[in-house]
C-alpha cells in the first residue's frame, strides 16, 4: 500500500495505491501558512478507506523550500569560502554574511596553503554577534579533499545549528554552484526541519509506521532523514511529481489510454489552480538539467527534471488594467464557482460552457458584473480571458521547446543524435484539464489527451516514485587515495587500484547507503553513467592513474 501526497499551490492531494490501483483519494485546500494541516487533512481523508497498518510507504511532494526562498522567509547564513588563487570569490557572493578566507587545495586534492583559522573565527564572531547560527563552508576543490570544509565546520560548531558542507551535495566540479547550493541548503534548513518534525509526529499519530520519503527535483525520492540534511534537494518537487504522474498512469488500474503511448516526444502540461508546469518526455524518458537548476539568479548543483512554470491556472485572477484584460499571475483565492469573491479564469471557462462544476450561477454573475465594470459584453470578456490564457500557455510551450533544443540536457543527444525535438502529443493533467483539452489542441495543433485521474495525477506520481541517488568516486593511485564526496567516505587504496575496482566500490557504497536507510537494492539496479581512467605522467613515465566513476539509481516509478 503506497500513499502519495502532493502539496500544490492551490490544493493538497493524497492517494493510496495498492497493486497499481488507486483505492482512496482526498483533496483539501493548501494552507500556505500551515502546510502541515493540509498534509494531514488530505491524509485523513485517504485513511478513511485505508488501514494505517497496511501502508508500506508514504511519499510527500512539498513546496515548502521553494516557497520559503521565493517569499524571502529563509535564515541568514554565514558563508565561509576558501577559494585559493585564480578567482575572485566575491563574484559568487550569496547573502550579506559572506566571508572569503585564505587557504587553498589544488585539483589533485593536495593542500597548497592551510585554511586561515583566525579569519574563520573572525567571521564566526561577526555572525554570532548578529544572531546568525546557520553556516555554509565551501572550498574550491572539496570534492577532491574536504579537509578545509571539515576544519571550518569544527571551528564554528560551538554556536551553530547547521553547517552545510559543499562537498556533500555532488561530486561534480563547479565552485560557484557549490557555494549557492550550500547557502540555500542552510537557509531553509531550520524551516524545513520544523516541518519534517511535524510531519513525522503527525504521521505517527495517524498510526502509520511506514518509511516517509520526500520527492526530489530529479523525479526520485529520498528518505525523510536524508532530506533533513539536504532540504535544498526538495526544491521543485511539485513539477517532478507532474512528470512522474504521467509515467505512473501507464500502469495504474491496469488501464491504458491513448496518452499512455509515450514513444516520440510527449509534452506534459500540469494546469493547477495557480500555475501551469511544463515538461517533456523523450521516448518515455524525462529530460534532466545537465548541470543543475538555478534558484533565483544563482545556479546550483541541485539536479532536476527540465521543467518550466508560468503563472496561469484555473484560479488566476481576471483584471482590467490600462485598457487591457489580464489573466494572472495573481491569484485572489479560489474561483467564484467554489466560493471565491473575485472572478477567475475558471469562471470564464464555466461561463463559456467549457466546464461545469460548483456554483455556476456565481461564475455567471461574477463575469457579468466584472464585464460591466470593464465596459465589455460578458461573453466577449470571458472568451478574451480564455484566449489570452491559452495563448500564454502556448507561447510558454514554444519558448520551453526552443530552450530545450538550444540547451544541453541529458537524454536528448543520446536518443535523437542531434535532431530537434518536436512534441507529437500532449498529456494534460490538473483540475482544469478537461476544460483546456480541446482549446489547447486547437492552439498547439497536436493531439491533447487528459491523463487518467488527472485531478490527482501528481499525488499518484508521488506515491509510485522510487528512491534515486547519485554518487561519484574519485581515486588517485599516485597519492593512493579514494574519495566519495556525497557519503563522506575517504580512505587509502593501493597503487595497483584499477577502474574495475572503482566501479565495484562505487556500487558497494551505493548499496550500503540504501541499506543504512532500510532500502534493499542490488548492484544490478545501479547504472554506471561515467567511468574514466587517465594515466598521470611524471618525469620518468606513468606515475599513477586518476580514476572517476559516476553511478546512479535512475528515477522511475513502481511497475
mmCIF file of C-alpha atoms in Angstrom, residues 126 333 359 400:
data_model
loop_
_atom_site.group_PDB
_atom_site.id
_atom_site.type_symbol
_atom_site.label_atom_id
_atom_site.label_comp_id
_atom_site.label_asym_id
_atom_site.label_seq_id
_atom_site.Cartn_x
_atom_site.Cartn_y
_atom_site.Cartn_z
ATOM 1 C CA UNK A 126 30.709 38.559 13.341
ATOM 2 C CA UNK A 333 -8.304 32.800 -3.769
ATOM 3 C CA UNK A 359 -21.949 27.195 -8.197
ATOM 4 C CA UNK A 400 10.332 25.901 -23.491
#
